């Protein structure tokens, strides 16, 4: 299904308005909803075949130390919770 340019403009206007209303960047608002979707999908059970497919295909090495990964995760969670609080206060979620 092709996306019309008018649909894209409406979407961008909505995201810009929400971002402006909560004092965040539009890309961070989009990021929040992407992360929220991934978190929701983690609640759905996965078959063994699907799980092995993810394990095998998504093998990626990370060249960061565990403490650095934890530091990044804490910062991202803090950002997520901040945006979540603002969106709840605004009544968007």
mmCIF file with all atom_site columns, C-alpha atoms in Angstrom:
data_model
loop_
_atom_site.group_PDB
_atom_site.id
_atom_site.type_symbol
_atom_site.label_atom_id
_atom_site.label_alt_id
_atom_site.label_comp_id
_atom_site.label_asym_id
_atom_site.label_entity_id
_atom_site.label_seq_id
_atom_site.pdbx_PDB_ins_code
_atom_site.Cartn_x
_atom_site.Cartn_y
_atom_site.Cartn_z
_atom_site.occupancy
_atom_site.B_iso_or_equiv
_atom_site.pdbx_formal_charge
_atom_site.auth_seq_id
_atom_site.auth_comp_id
_atom_site.auth_asym_id
_atom_site.auth_atom_id
_atom_site.pdbx_PDB_model_num
ATOM 1  C CA . UNK A 1 1  ? 0.000  0.000   0.000  1.00 0.00 ? 1  UNK A CA 1
ATOM 2  C CA . UNK A 1 2  ? 1.482  3.311   -1.077 1.00 0.00 ? 2  UNK A CA 1
ATOM 3  C CA . UNK A 1 3  ? 1.596  6.162   1.394  1.00 0.00 ? 3  UNK A CA 1
ATOM 4  C CA . UNK A 1 4  ? 0.275  9.443   0.069  1.00 0.00 ? 4  UNK A CA 1
ATOM 5  C CA . UNK A 1 5  ? 2.377  12.535  0.578  1.00 0.00 ? 5  UNK A CA 1
ATOM 6  C CA . UNK A 1 6  ? -0.645 14.184  2.210  1.00 0.00 ? 6  UNK A CA 1
ATOM 7  C CA . UNK A 1 7  ? -0.747 11.329  4.761  1.00 0.00 ? 7  UNK A CA 1
ATOM 8  C CA . UNK A 1 8  ? 2.935  11.849  5.497  1.00 0.00 ? 8  UNK A CA 1
ATOM 9  C CA . UNK A 1 9  ? 2.386  15.586  5.982  1.00 0.00 ? 9  UNK A CA 1
ATOM 10 C CA . UNK A 1 10 ? -0.522 14.974  8.355  1.00 0.00 ? 10 UNK A CA 1
ATOM 11 C CA . UNK A 1 11 ? 1.570  12.454  10.332 1.00 0.00 ? 11 UNK A CA 1
ATOM 12 C CA . UNK A 1 12 ? 4.494  14.885  10.513 1.00 0.00 ? 12 UNK A CA 1
ATOM 13 C CA . UNK A 1 13 ? 2.186  17.682  11.666 1.00 0.00 ? 13 UNK A CA 1
ATOM 14 C CA . UNK A 1 14 ? 0.758  15.503  14.428 1.00 0.00 ? 14 UNK A CA 1
ATOM 15 C CA . UNK A 1 15 ? 4.186  14.371  15.592 1.00 0.00 ? 15 UNK A CA 1
ATOM 16 C CA . UNK A 1 16 ? 5.534  17.937  15.472 1.00 0.00 ? 16 UNK A CA 1
ATOM 17 C CA . UNK A 1 17 ? 2.552  19.194  17.477 1.00 0.00 ? 17 UNK A CA 1
ATOM 18 C CA . UNK A 1 18 ? 2.891  16.519  20.134 1.00 0.00 ? 18 UNK A CA 1
ATOM 19 C CA . UNK A 1 19 ? 6.657  17.036  20.340 1.00 0.00 ? 19 UNK A CA 1
ATOM 20 C CA . UNK A 1 20 ? 6.250  20.794  20.678 1.00 0.00 ? 20 UNK A CA 1
ATOM 21 C CA . UNK A 1 21 ? 3.546  20.329  23.343 1.00 0.00 ? 21 UNK A CA 1
ATOM 22 C CA . UNK A 1 22 ? 5.809  18.165  25.517 1.00 0.00 ? 22 UNK A CA 1
ATOM 23 C CA . UNK A 1 23 ? 9.102  19.925  24.732 1.00 0.00 ? 23 UNK A CA 1
ATOM 24 C CA . UNK A 1 24 ? 10.765 16.975  23.008 1.00 0.00 ? 24 UNK A CA 1
ATOM 25 C CA . UNK A 1 25 ? 12.204 16.416  19.545 1.00 0.00 ? 25 UNK A CA 1
ATOM 26 C CA . UNK A 1 26 ? 9.858  14.828  16.978 1.00 0.00 ? 26 UNK A CA 1
ATOM 27 C CA . UNK A 1 27 ? 12.309 11.981  16.377 1.00 0.00 ? 27 UNK A CA 1
ATOM 28 C CA . UNK A 1 28 ? 12.269 11.200  20.109 1.00 0.00 ? 28 UNK A CA 1
ATOM 29 C CA . UNK A 1 29 ? 8.466  11.006  20.098 1.00 0.00 ? 29 UNK A CA 1
ATOM 30 C CA . UNK A 1 30 ? 8.608  8.547   17.190 1.00 0.00 ? 30 UNK A CA 1
ATOM 31 C CA . UNK A 1 31 ? 11.398 6.622   18.964 1.00 0.00 ? 31 UNK A CA 1
ATOM 32 C CA . UNK A 1 32 ? 9.211  6.365   22.094 1.00 0.00 ? 32 UNK A CA 1
ATOM 33 C CA . UNK A 1 33 ? 6.346  4.754   20.180 1.00 0.00 ? 33 UNK A CA 1
ATOM 34 C CA . UNK A 1 34 ? 8.724  2.389   18.356 1.00 0.00 ? 34 UNK A CA 1
ATOM 35 C CA . UNK A 1 35 ? 10.233 1.239   21.658 1.00 0.00 ? 35 UNK A CA 1
ATOM 36 C CA . UNK A 1 36 ? 6.763  0.898   23.170 1.00 0.00 ? 36 UNK A CA 1
ATOM 37 C CA . UNK A 1 37 ? 5.705  -1.304  20.255 1.00 0.00 ? 37 UNK A CA 1
ATOM 38 C CA . UNK A 1 38 ? 8.771  -3.525  20.649 1.00 0.00 ? 38 UNK A CA 1
ATOM 39 C CA . UNK A 1 39 ? 8.118  -3.823  24.384 1.00 0.00 ? 39 UNK A CA 1
ATOM 40 C CA . UNK A 1 40 ? 4.495  -4.820  23.731 1.00 0.00 ? 40 UNK A CA 1
ATOM 41 C CA . UNK A 1 41 ? 5.552  -7.430  21.183 1.00 0.00 ? 41 UNK A CA 1
ATOM 42 C CA . UNK A 1 42 ? 7.820  -9.016  23.796 1.00 0.00 ? 42 UNK A CA 1
ATOM 43 C CA . UNK A 1 43 ? 4.703  -9.923  25.781 1.00 0.00 ? 43 UNK A CA 1
ATOM 44 C CA . UNK A 1 44 ? 3.455  -12.152 22.946 1.00 0.00 ? 44 UNK A CA 1
ATOM 45 C CA . UNK A 1 45 ? 4.553  -15.777 23.176 1.00 0.00 ? 45 UNK A CA 1
ATOM 46 C CA . UNK A 1 46 ? 6.896  -17.001 20.465 1.00 0.00 ? 46 UNK A CA 1
ATOM 47 C CA . UNK A 1 47 ? 7.194  -20.505 19.098 1.00 0.00 ? 47 UNK A CA 1
ATOM 48 C CA . UNK A 1 48 ? 10.492 -22.355 19.508 1.00 0.00 ? 48 UNK A CA 1
ATOM 49 C CA . UNK A 1 49 ? 11.105 -22.089 15.762 1.00 0.00 ? 49 UNK A CA 1
ATOM 50 C CA . UNK A 1 50 ? 10.578 -18.324 15.845 1.00 0.00 ? 50 UNK A CA 1
ATOM 51 C CA . UNK A 1 51 ? 12.841 -17.976 18.868 1.00 0.00 ? 51 UNK A CA 1
ATOM 52 C CA . UNK A 1 52 ? 15.675 -19.929 17.237 1.00 0.00 ? 52 UNK A CA 1
ATOM 53 C CA . UNK A 1 53 ? 15.279 -17.876 14.072 1.00 0.00 ? 53 UNK A CA 1
ATOM 54 C CA . UNK A 1 54 ? 15.725 -14.676 16.085 1.00 0.00 ? 54 UNK A CA 1
ATOM 55 C CA . UNK A 1 55 ? 18.703 -16.108 17.964 1.00 0.00 ? 55 UNK A CA 1
ATOM 56 C CA . UNK A 1 56 ? 20.459 -17.309 14.819 1.00 0.00 ? 56 UNK A CA 1
ATOM 57 C CA . UNK A 1 57 ? 19.674 -14.386 12.514 1.00 0.00 ? 57 UNK A CA 1
ATOM 58 C CA . UNK A 1 58 ? 20.111 -11.573 15.009 1.00 0.00 ? 58 UNK A CA 1
ATOM 59 C CA . UNK A 1 59 ? 23.523 -12.602 16.307 1.00 0.00 ? 59 UNK A CA 1
ATOM 60 C CA . UNK A 1 60 ? 25.413 -9.342  16.489 1.00 0.00 ? 60 UNK A CA 1
ATOM 61 C CA . UNK A 1 61 ? 28.515 -8.656  18.442 1.00 0.00 ? 61 UNK A CA 1
ATOM 62 C CA . UNK A 1 62 ? 28.759 -5.488  20.439 1.00 0.00 ? 62 UNK A CA 1
ATOM 63 C CA . UNK A 1 63 ? 32.098 -3.886  21.008 1.00 0.00 ? 63 UNK A CA 1
ATOM 64 C CA . UNK A 1 64 ? 31.056 -2.148  24.205 1.00 0.00 ? 64 UNK A CA 1
ATOM 65 C CA . UNK A 1 65 ? 31.757 -3.194  27.754 1.00 0.00 ? 65 UNK A CA 1
ATOM 66 C CA . UNK A 1 66 ? 28.944 -4.403  29.966 1.00 0.00 ? 66 UNK A CA 1
ATOM 67 C CA . UNK A 1 67 ? 29.183 -1.319  32.224 1.00 0.00 ? 67 UNK A CA 1
ATOM 68 C CA . UNK A 1 68 ? 28.930 0.961   29.153 1.00 0.00 ? 68 UNK A CA 1
ATOM 69 C CA . UNK A 1 69 ? 25.920 -1.007  27.853 1.00 0.00 ? 69 UNK A CA 1
ATOM 70 C CA . UNK A 1 70 ? 24.258 -0.654  31.258 1.00 0.00 ? 70 UNK A CA 1
ATOM 71 C CA . UNK A 1 71 ? 24.962 3.082   31.257 1.00 0.00 ? 71 UNK A CA 1
ATOM 72 C CA . UNK A 1 72 ? 23.351 3.446   27.820 1.00 0.00 ? 72 UNK A CA 1
ATOM 73 C CA . UNK A 1 73 ? 20.369 1.324   28.857 1.00 0.00 ? 73 UNK A CA 1
ATOM 74 C CA . UNK A 1 74 ? 19.810 3.453   31.980 1.00 0.00 ? 74 UNK A CA 1
ATOM 75 C CA . UNK A 1 75 ? 19.926 6.662   29.932 1.00 0.00 ? 75 UNK A CA 1
ATOM 76 C CA . UNK A 1 76 ? 17.516 5.275   27.336 1.00 0.00 ? 76 UNK A CA 1
ATOM 77 C CA . UNK A 1 77 ? 15.110 4.041   30.040 1.00 0.00 ? 77 UNK A CA 1
ATOM 78 C CA . UNK A 1 78 ? 15.252 7.447   31.720 1.00 0.00 ? 78 UNK A CA 1
ATOM 79 C CA . UNK A 1 79 ? 14.449 9.103   28.375 1.00 0.00 ? 79 UNK A CA 1
ATOM 80 C CA . UNK A 1 80 ? 11.603 6.634   27.760 1.00 0.00 ? 80 UNK A CA 1
ATOM 81 C CA . UNK A 1 81 ? 10.070 7.244   31.206 1.00 0.00 ? 81 UNK A CA 1
ATOM 82 C CA . UNK A 1 82 ? 10.421 11.042  30.809 1.00 0.00 ? 82 UNK A CA 1
ATOM 83 C CA . UNK A 1 83 ? 8.601  11.043  27.468 1.00 0.00 ? 83 UNK A CA 1
ATOM 84 C CA . UNK A 1 84 ? 6.021  8.559   28.780 1.00 0.00 ? 84 UNK A CA 1
ATOM 85 C CA . UNK A 1 85 ? 5.246  10.841  31.729 1.00 0.00 ? 85 UNK A CA 1
ATOM 86 C CA . UNK A 1 86 ? 4.827  13.869  29.499 1.00 0.00 ? 86 UNK A CA 1
ATOM 87 C CA . UNK A 1 87 ? 2.584  12.000  27.053 1.00 0.00 ? 87 UNK A CA 1
ATOM 88 C CA . UNK A 1 88 ? 0.434  10.696  29.928 1.00 0.00 ? 88 UNK A CA 1
ATOM 89 C CA . UNK A 1 89 ? 0.130  14.208  31.364 1.00 0.00 ? 89 UNK A CA 1
ATOM 90 C CA . UNK A 1 90 ? -0.901 15.474  27.916 1.00 0.00 ? 90 UNK A CA 1
ATOM 91 C CA . UNK A 1 91 ? -3.431 12.640  27.637 1.00 0.00 ? 91 UNK A CA 1
ATOM 92 C CA . UNK A 1 92 ? -1.931 11.087  24.507 1.00 0.00 ? 92 UNK A CA 1
ATOM 93 C CA . UNK A 1 93 ? -1.393 7.722   26.187 1.00 0.00 ? 93 UNK A CA 1
#
